[in-house]
CSV table of C-alpha atoms in Angstrom, one decimal:
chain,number,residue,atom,x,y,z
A,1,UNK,CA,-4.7,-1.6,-3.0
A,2,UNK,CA,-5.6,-5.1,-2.6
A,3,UNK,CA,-8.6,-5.1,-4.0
A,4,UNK,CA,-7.3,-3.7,-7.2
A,5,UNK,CA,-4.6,-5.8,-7.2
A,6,UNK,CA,-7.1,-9.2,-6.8
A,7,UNK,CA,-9.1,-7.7,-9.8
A,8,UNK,CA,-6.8,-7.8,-12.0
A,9,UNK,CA,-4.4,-10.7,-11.5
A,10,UNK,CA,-4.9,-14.1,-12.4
A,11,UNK,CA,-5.5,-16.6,-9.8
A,12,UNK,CA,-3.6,-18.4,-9.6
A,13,UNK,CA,-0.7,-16.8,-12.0
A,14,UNK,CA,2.6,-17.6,-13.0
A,15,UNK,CA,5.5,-15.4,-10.9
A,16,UNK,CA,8.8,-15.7,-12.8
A,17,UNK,CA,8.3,-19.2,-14.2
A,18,UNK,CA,6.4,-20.1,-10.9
A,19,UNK,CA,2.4,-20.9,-10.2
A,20,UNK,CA,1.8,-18.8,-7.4
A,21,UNK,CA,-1.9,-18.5,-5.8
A,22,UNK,CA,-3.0,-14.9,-5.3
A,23,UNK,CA,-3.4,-15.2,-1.8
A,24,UNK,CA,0.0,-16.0,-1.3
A,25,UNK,CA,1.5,-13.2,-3.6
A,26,UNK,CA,-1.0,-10.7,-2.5
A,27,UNK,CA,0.2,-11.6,1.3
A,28,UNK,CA,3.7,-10.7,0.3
A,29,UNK,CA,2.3,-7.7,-1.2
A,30,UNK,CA,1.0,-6.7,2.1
A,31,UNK,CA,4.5,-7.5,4.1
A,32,UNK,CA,5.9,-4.7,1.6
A,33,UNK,CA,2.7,-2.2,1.8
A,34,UNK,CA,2.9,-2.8,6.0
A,35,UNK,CA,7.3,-2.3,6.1
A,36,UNK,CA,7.0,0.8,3.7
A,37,UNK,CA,3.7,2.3,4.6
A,38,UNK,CA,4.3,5.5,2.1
A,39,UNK,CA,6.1,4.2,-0.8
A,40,UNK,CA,5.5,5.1,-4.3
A,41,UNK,CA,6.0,3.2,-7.8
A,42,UNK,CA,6.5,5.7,-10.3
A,43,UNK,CA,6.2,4.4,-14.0
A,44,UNK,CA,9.0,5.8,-15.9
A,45,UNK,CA,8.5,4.2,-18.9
A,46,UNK,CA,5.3,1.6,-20.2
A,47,UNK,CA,5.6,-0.3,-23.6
A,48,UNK,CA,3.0,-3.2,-24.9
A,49,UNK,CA,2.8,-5.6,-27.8
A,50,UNK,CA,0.8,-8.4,-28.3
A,51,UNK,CA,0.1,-9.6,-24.9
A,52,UNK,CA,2.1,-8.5,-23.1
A,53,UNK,CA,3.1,-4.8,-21.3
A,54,UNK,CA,6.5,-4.0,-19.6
A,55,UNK,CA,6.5,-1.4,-17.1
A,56,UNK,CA,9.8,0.1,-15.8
A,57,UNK,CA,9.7,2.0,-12.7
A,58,UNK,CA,10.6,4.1,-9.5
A,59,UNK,CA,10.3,2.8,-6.3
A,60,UNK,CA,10.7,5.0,-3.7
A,61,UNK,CA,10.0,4.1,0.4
A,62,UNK,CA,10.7,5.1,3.6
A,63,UNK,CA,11.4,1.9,6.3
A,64,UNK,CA,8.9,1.4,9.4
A,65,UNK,CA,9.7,-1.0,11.7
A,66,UNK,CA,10.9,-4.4,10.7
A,67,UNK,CA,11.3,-6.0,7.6
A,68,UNK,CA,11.9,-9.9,7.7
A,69,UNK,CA,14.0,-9.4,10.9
A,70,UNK,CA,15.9,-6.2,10.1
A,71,UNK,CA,15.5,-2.7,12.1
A,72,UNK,CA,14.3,-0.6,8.9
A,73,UNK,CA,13.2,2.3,10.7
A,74,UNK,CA,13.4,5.2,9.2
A,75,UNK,CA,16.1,4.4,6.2
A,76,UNK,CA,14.6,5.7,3.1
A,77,UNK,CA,15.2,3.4,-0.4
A,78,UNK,CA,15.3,3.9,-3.9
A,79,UNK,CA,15.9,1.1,-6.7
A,80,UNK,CA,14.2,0.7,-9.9
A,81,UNK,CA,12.1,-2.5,-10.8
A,82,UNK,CA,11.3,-3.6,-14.5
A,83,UNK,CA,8.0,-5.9,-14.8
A,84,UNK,CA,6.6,-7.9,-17.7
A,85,UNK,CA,3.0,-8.9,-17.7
A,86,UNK,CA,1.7,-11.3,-19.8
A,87,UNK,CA,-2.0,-10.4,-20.1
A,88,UNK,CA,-4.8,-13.1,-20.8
A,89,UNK,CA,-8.7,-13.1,-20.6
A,90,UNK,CA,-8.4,-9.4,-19.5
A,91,UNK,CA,-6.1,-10.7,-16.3
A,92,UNK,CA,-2.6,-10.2,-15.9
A,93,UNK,CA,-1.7,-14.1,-15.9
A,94,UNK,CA,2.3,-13.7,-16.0
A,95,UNK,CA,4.4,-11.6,-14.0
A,96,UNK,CA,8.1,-11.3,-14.6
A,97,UNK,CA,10.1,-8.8,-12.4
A,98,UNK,CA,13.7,-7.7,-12.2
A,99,UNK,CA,14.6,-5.0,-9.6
A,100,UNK,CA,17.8,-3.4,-8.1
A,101,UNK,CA,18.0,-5.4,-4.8
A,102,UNK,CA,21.4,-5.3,-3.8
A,103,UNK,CA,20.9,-1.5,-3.8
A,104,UNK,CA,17.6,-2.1,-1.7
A,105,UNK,CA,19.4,-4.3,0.7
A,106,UNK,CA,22.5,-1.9,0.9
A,107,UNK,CA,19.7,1.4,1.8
A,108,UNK,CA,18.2,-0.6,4.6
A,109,UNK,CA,22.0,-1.2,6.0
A,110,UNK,CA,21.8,-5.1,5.8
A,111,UNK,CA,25.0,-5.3,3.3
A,112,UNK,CA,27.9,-3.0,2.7
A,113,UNK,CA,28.4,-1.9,-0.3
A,114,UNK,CA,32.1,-3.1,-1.8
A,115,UNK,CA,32.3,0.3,-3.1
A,116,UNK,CA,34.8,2.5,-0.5
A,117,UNK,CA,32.9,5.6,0.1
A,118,UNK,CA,34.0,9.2,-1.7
């Protein structure tokens, strides 16, 4: 939830090389959690050293609505996402992401995939 989320991020914090104010990411957050009101980020693997904790994961959603102009409704998804926090003062202060989102973008029927189907 929100609440967690603002508890434990830094304000502002640096997203992929960029300051971002919380407010702004925890918006975006929001545009996700409203789009994909049931999905689910399941850790498949956590490591930490130093300062820093990567988390690879599962992300699994079903589409409600729209999503940035796009009929969603009702197409599941499935990618993965890798995250790398960089934790100071007790706050996660950096946050790195990678995630699968051409296959994101290919579930939800915006692009084709160049792959012929079998």
């Amino acid at each position: 939830d929100q609440g967690t989320l603002a508890e434990i991020l830094a304000d502002p914090m640096m997203l992929n090389g960029e300051e971002q104010e919380l407010e702004i990411f925890l918006n975006a957050v929001q545009g996700y959690w409203s789009s994909f009101p049931d999905i689910t980020l399941e850790p498949t693997q956590i490591v930490g050293a130093d300062s820093h904790v990567t988390i690879r994961m599962v992300v699994r959603a079903t589409g409600e609505g729209e999503f940035v102009g796009y009929d969603i409704d009702g197409r599941e998804i499935h990618a993965t996402e890798t995250i790398l926090f960089s934790v100071r003062d007790g706050e996660f202060a950096e946050y790195w992401y990678d995630w699968d989102e051409l296959a994101f973008w290919q579930q939800l029927g915006v692009l084709e995939s160049p792959y012929p189907e079998q």
